[in-house]
Amino acid sequence: MEIVNKKNIERYLDNDWILAELKNINAKGSKVYTSDQWLMEDKAKRFIYHRVYRDFSKVSKDFKLLDIGGGLSTFSHSFLSHLAYEIVDTCNHETNQNIGRAVNELEKMTLSRSDWNEFQHSGTYDCVVANDIFPNVDQRVEEFLAKFLPVTKEIRMSLTYYNIPRTYKVKRVDGDEIFYIRPWDGLRLSHALNAFIDRIKNPCLDRLLLNPESVFANGRQVCIVQMKGDL
């Protein structure tokens, strides 16, 4: 378990291999999707990607990776194309044209345009990844873990929380109501993770209660968690 901080990002930037690869993709004229653009623009996102995905470069072609909310990414496809790579994402950040293009061009990628809770997995996985989804975009952390821990060897997540006051004004997509939603703080996140503490690699839930200098403009905190699955 690791809290993302400025020092770790600065160490990563000594060899910013993700940005170098993204520049190569641009130079070749390959399609750049929204997820690629986010990586290009944000060094903290690149560090988190590095920590979550980097060692997948060493696994065999039989390695099965399920990426929840992984989005479309020419970079991810090129980096992970040697393994069995499956993505579950509603792809709300891309046009239908881009989605169709990606499905045709990124041949080794399997895409399911679905909410993960409705997704019917076809077997077991070596690893399930959820990067930058919980609990800021999706607060169903416990439900996610209950569904996927039984079908994988490992789960990796980057988890976003706020230890400063923050509120989102949101509107229901199936109605007219306006809601004011308070995102999770470190205390709420620690309570959710505590039920799975025996699965967490190097747990340090007490650190979620602290509020060190954020590496993000909106003041959010991010922790990276690895969990042992049932397999």
mmCIF file of C-alpha atoms in Angstrom:
data_model
loop_
_atom_site.group_PDB
_atom_site.id
_atom_site.type_symbol
_atom_site.label_atom_id
_atom_site.label_comp_id
_atom_site.label_asym_id
_atom_site.label_seq_id
_atom_site.Cartn_x
_atom_site.Cartn_y
_atom_site.Cartn_z
ATOM 1 C CA MET A 1 0.000 0.000 0.000
ATOM 2 C CA GLU A 2 1.445 3.331 -1.043
ATOM 3 C CA ILE A 3 0.333 6.950 -0.731
ATOM 4 C CA VAL A 4 1.204 8.947 -3.849
ATOM 5 C CA ASN A 5 3.464 11.860 -2.947
ATOM 6 C CA LYS A 6 5.707 14.453 -4.531
ATOM 7 C CA LYS A 7 8.975 12.672 -3.702
ATOM 8 C CA ASN A 8 7.945 9.443 -5.440
ATOM 9 C CA ILE A 9 6.809 11.326 -8.523
ATOM 10 C CA GLU A 10 10.093 13.237 -8.696
ATOM 11 C CA ARG A 11 12.016 9.950 -8.557
ATOM 12 C CA TYR A 12 9.896 8.565 -11.362
ATOM 13 C CA LEU A 13 10.501 11.654 -13.512
ATOM 14 C CA ASP A 14 14.218 10.840 -13.596
ATOM 15 C CA ASN A 15 13.177 8.227 -16.154
ATOM 16 C CA ASP A 16 9.759 9.207 -17.461
ATOM 17 C CA TRP A 17 9.439 6.248 -19.824
ATOM 18 C CA ILE A 18 5.685 6.672 -20.299
ATOM 19 C CA LEU A 19 6.019 10.213 -21.637
ATOM 20 C CA ALA A 20 8.809 9.054 -23.954
ATOM 21 C CA GLU A 21 6.580 6.298 -25.347
ATOM 22 C CA LEU A 22 3.655 8.700 -25.739
ATOM 23 C CA LYS A 23 5.868 11.061 -27.724
ATOM 24 C CA ASN A 24 6.870 8.152 -29.967
ATOM 25 C CA ILE A 25 3.210 7.342 -30.550
ATOM 26 C CA ASN A 26 2.548 10.961 -31.490
ATOM 27 C CA ALA A 27 5.558 11.079 -33.799
ATOM 28 C CA LYS A 28 4.325 7.989 -35.664
ATOM 29 C CA GLY A 29 0.922 9.583 -36.210
ATOM 30 C CA SER A 30 -0.922 6.882 -34.257
ATOM 31 C CA LYS A 31 -4.365 7.650 -32.866
ATOM 32 C CA VAL A 32 -4.270 9.368 -29.467
ATOM 33 C CA TYR A 33 -7.313 8.652 -27.306
ATOM 34 C CA THR A 34 -8.546 10.550 -24.245
ATOM 35 C CA SER A 35 -6.687 8.239 -21.843
ATOM 36 C CA ASP A 36 -3.448 8.854 -23.752
ATOM 37 C CA GLN A 37 -4.004 12.607 -23.557
ATOM 38 C CA TRP A 38 -4.570 12.481 -19.803
ATOM 39 C CA LEU A 39 -1.282 10.632 -19.356
ATOM 40 C CA MET A 40 0.578 13.139 -21.513
ATOM 41 C CA GLU A 41 -0.765 16.082 -19.518
ATOM 42 C CA ASP A 42 -0.350 14.787 -15.953
ATOM 43 C CA LYS A 43 2.924 13.528 -14.458
ATOM 44 C CA ALA A 44 1.126 12.201 -11.366
ATOM 45 C CA LYS A 45 -1.106 10.023 -13.548
ATOM 46 C CA ARG A 46 1.988 8.710 -15.307
ATOM 47 C CA PHE A 47 3.592 7.787 -11.992
ATOM 48 C CA ILE A 48 0.440 5.971 -10.879
ATOM 49 C CA TYR A 49 0.263 4.100 -14.186
ATOM 50 C CA HIS A 50 3.925 3.164 -13.734
ATOM 51 C CA ARG A 51 3.288 1.751 -10.251
ATOM 52 C CA VAL A 52 0.134 -0.142 -11.200
ATOM 53 C CA TYR A 53 1.064 -1.552 -14.618
ATOM 54 C CA ARG A 54 4.858 -1.516 -15.032
ATOM 55 C CA ASP A 55 5.692 -5.113 -14.108
ATOM 56 C CA PHE A 56 3.098 -6.480 -16.529
ATOM 57 C CA SER A 57 5.802 -6.005 -19.163
ATOM 58 C CA LYS A 58 7.517 -9.109 -17.731
ATOM 59 C CA VAL A 59 4.577 -11.519 -17.771
ATOM 60 C CA SER A 60 3.895 -14.205 -20.381
ATOM 61 C CA LYS A 61 1.364 -14.078 -23.209
ATOM 62 C CA ASP A 62 -0.928 -16.373 -21.214
ATOM 63 C CA PHE A 63 -1.282 -13.796 -18.427
ATOM 64 C CA LYS A 64 -4.930 -12.681 -18.184
ATOM 65 C CA LEU A 65 -5.457 -9.037 -17.200
ATOM 66 C CA LEU A 66 -8.893 -7.525 -16.637
ATOM 67 C CA ASP A 67 -8.844 -3.718 -16.589
ATOM 68 C CA ILE A 68 -11.911 -2.088 -15.039
ATOM 69 C CA GLY A 69 -12.380 1.421 -16.427
ATOM 70 C CA GLY A 70 -9.132 1.149 -18.382
ATOM 71 C CA GLY A 71 -10.461 3.194 -21.290
ATOM 72 C CA LEU A 72 -9.149 3.213 -24.841
ATOM 73 C CA SER A 73 -5.437 3.861 -25.097
ATOM 74 C CA THR A 74 -2.979 3.336 -27.908
ATOM 75 C CA PHE A 75 -0.213 3.454 -25.309
ATOM 76 C CA SER A 76 -1.771 0.769 -23.087
ATOM 77 C CA HIS A 77 -2.471 -1.424 -26.074
ATOM 78 C CA SER A 78 1.126 -1.214 -27.289
ATOM 79 C CA PHE A 79 2.493 -1.817 -23.794
ATOM 80 C CA LEU A 80 0.156 -4.691 -22.894
ATOM 81 C CA SER A 81 -0.523 -6.297 -26.272
ATOM 82 C CA HIS A 82 1.656 -9.333 -25.464
ATOM 83 C CA LEU A 83 -0.824 -10.608 -22.874
ATOM 84 C CA ALA A 84 -4.553 -11.427 -22.745
ATOM 85 C CA TYR A 85 -5.872 -7.908 -22.132
ATOM 86 C CA GLU A 86 -9.571 -7.320 -21.452
ATOM 87 C CA ILE A 87 -11.164 -3.942 -20.703
ATOM 88 C CA VAL A 88 -14.521 -3.222 -19.089
ATOM 89 C CA ASP A 89 -15.473 0.417 -19.625
ATOM 90 C CA THR A 90 -18.535 2.409 -20.665
ATOM 91 C CA CYS A 91 -16.172 4.615 -22.740
ATOM 92 C CA ASN A 92 -18.103 7.794 -21.984
ATOM 93 C CA HIS A 93 -15.041 9.906 -22.802
ATOM 94 C CA GLU A 94 -14.825 8.731 -26.416
ATOM 95 C CA THR A 95 -16.993 9.174 -29.500
ATOM 96 C CA ASN A 96 -18.681 6.182 -31.108
ATOM 97 C CA GLN A 97 -16.378 6.703 -34.082
ATOM 98 C CA ASN A 98 -13.283 6.403 -31.885
ATOM 99 C CA ILE A 99 -14.679 3.351 -30.125
ATOM 100 C CA GLY A 100 -15.359 1.610 -33.422
ATOM 101 C CA ARG A 101 -11.909 2.521 -34.669
ATOM 102 C CA ALA A 102 -10.244 1.172 -31.534
ATOM 103 C CA VAL A 103 -12.106 -2.130 -31.706
ATOM 104 C CA ASN A 104 -10.960 -2.549 -35.313
ATOM 105 C CA GLU A 105 -7.351 -1.417 -34.863
ATOM 106 C CA LEU A 106 -6.458 -2.649 -31.390
ATOM 107 C CA GLU A 107 -6.879 -6.280 -32.352
ATOM 108 C CA LYS A 108 -5.529 -7.921 -29.193
ATOM 109 C CA MET A 109 -7.754 -5.868 -26.912
ATOM 110 C CA THR A 110 -11.136 -7.227 -25.811
ATOM 111 C CA LEU A 111 -13.572 -4.434 -24.912
ATOM 112 C CA SER A 112 -16.839 -4.829 -23.002
ATOM 113 C CA ARG A 113 -18.831 -1.579 -22.918
ATOM 114 C CA SER A 114 -20.514 -2.240 -19.611
ATOM 115 C CA ASP A 115 -20.763 -1.263 -15.994
ATOM 116 C CA TRP A 116 -18.474 -3.674 -14.149
ATOM 117 C CA ASN A 117 -21.372 -4.763 -11.919
ATOM 118 C CA GLU A 118 -23.323 -5.949 -14.977
ATOM 119 C CA PHE A 119 -20.271 -7.492 -16.637
ATOM 120 C CA GLN A 120 -20.355 -11.281 -16.856
ATOM 121 C CA HIS A 121 -16.779 -12.527 -16.589
ATOM 122 C CA SER A 122 -16.011 -15.621 -18.615
ATOM 123 C CA GLY A 123 -13.448 -17.199 -16.325
ATOM 124 C CA THR A 124 -10.623 -16.328 -13.964
ATOM 125 C CA TYR A 125 -7.821 -13.760 -14.157
ATOM 126 C CA ASP A 126 -4.232 -13.385 -13.086
ATOM 127 C CA CYS A 127 -4.905 -9.771 -12.113
ATOM 128 C CA VAL A 128 -7.817 -7.327 -12.028
ATOM 129 C CA VAL A 129 -6.933 -3.626 -12.185
ATOM 130 C CA ALA A 130 -9.098 -0.629 -11.287
ATOM 131 C CA ASN A 131 -7.102 2.543 -11.858
ATOM 132 C CA ASP A 132 -8.644 5.916 -10.955
ATOM 133 C CA ILE A 133 -12.190 4.576 -10.566
ATOM 134 C CA PHE A 134 -12.887 4.007 -6.859
ATOM 135 C CA PRO A 135 -14.279 5.609 -4.805
ATOM 136 C CA ASN A 136 -14.325 9.024 -6.496
ATOM 137 C CA VAL A 137 -16.104 7.957 -9.684
ATOM 138 C CA ASP A 138 -17.711 4.824 -8.235
ATOM 139 C CA GLN A 139 -18.327 4.357 -4.513
ATOM 140 C CA ARG A 140 -19.166 0.644 -4.712
ATOM 141 C CA VAL A 141 -15.764 -0.428 -3.421
ATOM 142 C CA GLU A 142 -16.910 -3.306 -1.217
ATOM 143 C CA GLU A 143 -19.217 -4.689 -3.934
ATOM 144 C CA PHE A 144 -16.395 -4.573 -6.477
ATOM 145 C CA LEU A 145 -14.024 -6.478 -4.210
ATOM 146 C CA ALA A 146 -16.675 -9.048 -3.308
ATOM 147 C CA LYS A 147 -17.314 -9.733 -7.006
ATOM 148 C CA PHE A 148 -13.748 -9.978 -8.284
ATOM 149 C CA LEU A 149 -11.593 -11.268 -5.418
ATOM 150 C CA PRO A 150 -12.974 -14.817 -5.905
ATOM 151 C CA VAL A 151 -11.969 -14.914 -9.606
ATOM 152 C CA THR A 152 -8.433 -13.516 -9.568
ATOM 153 C CA LYS A 153 -5.010 -13.999 -8.060
ATOM 154 C CA GLU A 154 -4.585 -10.289 -7.394
ATOM 155 C CA ILE A 155 -6.406 -6.956 -7.482
ATOM 156 C CA ARG A 156 -4.617 -3.645 -7.959
ATOM 157 C CA MET A 157 -6.360 -0.329 -7.387
ATOM 158 C CA SER A 158 -5.525 3.335 -7.212
ATOM 159 C CA LEU A 159 -8.013 4.906 -4.803
ATOM 160 C CA THR A 160 -8.909 8.590 -4.648
ATOM 161 C CA TYR A 161 -10.101 10.373 -1.506
ATOM 162 C CA TYR A 162 -10.223 13.866 -0.001
ATOM 163 C CA ASN A 163 -9.214 14.893 3.492
ATOM 164 C CA ILE A 164 -10.342 18.450 2.795
ATOM 165 C CA PRO A 165 -14.023 19.517 2.556
ATOM 166 C CA ARG A 166 -15.378 18.992 -0.963
ATOM 167 C CA THR A 167 -18.818 18.630 -2.534
ATOM 168 C CA TYR A 168 -19.997 17.649 -6.017
ATOM 169 C CA LYS A 169 -23.218 19.036 -7.470
ATOM 170 C CA VAL A 170 -24.565 16.260 -9.699
ATOM 171 C CA LYS A 171 -27.734 15.464 -11.635
ATOM 172 C CA ARG A 172 -29.336 12.077 -12.065
ATOM 173 C CA VAL A 173 -29.174 10.766 -15.620
ATOM 174 C CA ASP A 174 -32.581 9.103 -15.191
ATOM 175 C CA GLY A 175 -34.352 11.994 -13.492
ATOM 176 C CA ASP A 176 -34.371 15.715 -12.720
ATOM 177 C CA GLU A 177 -33.102 15.614 -9.152
ATOM 178 C CA ILE A 178 -29.981 17.548 -8.212
ATOM 179 C CA PHE A 179 -27.773 15.959 -5.553
ATOM 180 C CA TYR A 180 -24.908 17.330 -3.498
ATOM 181 C CA ILE A 181 -22.483 14.473 -3.001
ATOM 182 C CA ARG A 182 -19.559 14.478 -0.613
ATOM 183 C CA PRO A 183 -16.701 12.288 -1.908
ATOM 184 C CA TRP A 184 -15.080 9.813 0.444
ATOM 185 C CA ASP A 185 -12.460 10.918 2.904
ATOM 186 C CA GLY A 186 -9.625 8.781 4.228
ATOM 187 C CA LEU A 187 -11.651 7.651 7.247
ATOM 188 C CA ARG A 188 -14.488 6.280 5.107
ATOM 189 C CA LEU A 189 -11.995 4.586 2.789
ATOM 190 C CA SER A 190 -10.105 3.021 5.696
ATOM 191 C CA HIS A 191 -13.361 1.568 7.051
ATOM 192 C CA ALA A 192 -14.112 -0.029 3.671
ATOM 193 C CA LEU A 193 -10.611 -1.469 3.293
ATOM 194 C CA ASN A 194 -10.399 -2.713 6.870
ATOM 195 C CA ALA A 195 -12.775 -5.560 6.049
ATOM 196 C CA PHE A 196 -10.138 -6.822 3.588
ATOM 197 C CA ILE A 197 -7.023 -5.926 5.564
ATOM 198 C CA ASP A 198 -5.705 -9.497 5.636
ATOM 199 C CA ARG A 199 -5.509 -9.386 1.829
ATOM 200 C CA ILE A 200 -3.713 -6.036 1.508
ATOM 201 C CA LYS A 201 0.010 -6.000 0.792
ATOM 202 C CA ASN A 202 1.778 -3.822 3.404
ATOM 203 C CA PRO A 203 -1.384 -2.230 4.849
ATOM 204 C CA CYS A 204 -1.113 1.215 6.453
ATOM 205 C CA LEU A 205 -4.708 2.345 6.848
ATOM 206 C CA ASP A 206 -3.830 4.940 9.488
ATOM 207 C CA ARG A 207 -1.969 6.945 6.827
ATOM 208 C CA LEU A 208 -5.267 7.483 5.005
ATOM 209 C CA LEU A 209 -6.292 9.827 7.821
ATOM 210 C CA LEU A 210 -3.389 12.202 7.128
ATOM 211 C CA ASN A 211 -3.471 15.041 4.619
ATOM 212 C CA PRO A 212 0.028 15.573 3.203
ATOM 213 C CA GLU A 213 0.624 18.071 0.418
ATOM 214 C CA SER A 214 -1.407 16.902 -2.562
ATOM 215 C CA VAL A 215 0.210 16.394 -5.971
ATOM 216 C CA PHE A 216 -3.092 17.295 -7.641
ATOM 217 C CA ALA A 217 -4.536 20.765 -8.197
ATOM 218 C CA ASN A 218 -7.884 19.820 -6.636
ATOM 219 C CA GLY A 219 -6.267 18.626 -3.411
ATOM 220 C CA ARG A 220 -7.146 14.941 -3.695
ATOM 221 C CA GLN A 221 -5.103 12.134 -2.203
ATOM 222 C CA VAL A 222 -4.406 8.828 -3.952
ATOM 223 C CA CYS A 223 -3.272 5.514 -2.532
ATOM 224 C CA ILE A 224 -2.216 2.429 -4.487
ATOM 225 C CA VAL A 225 -3.381 -0.899 -3.077
ATOM 226 C CA GLN A 226 -2.527 -4.493 -3.983
ATOM 227 C CA MET A 227 -4.772 -7.285 -2.704
ATOM 228 C CA LYS A 228 -4.445 -11.065 -2.784
ATOM 229 C CA GLY A 229 -7.339 -12.784 -4.536
ATOM 230 C CA ASP A 230 -8.786 -16.217 -3.844
ATOM 231 C CA LEU A 231 -6.928 -18.078 -6.598
#
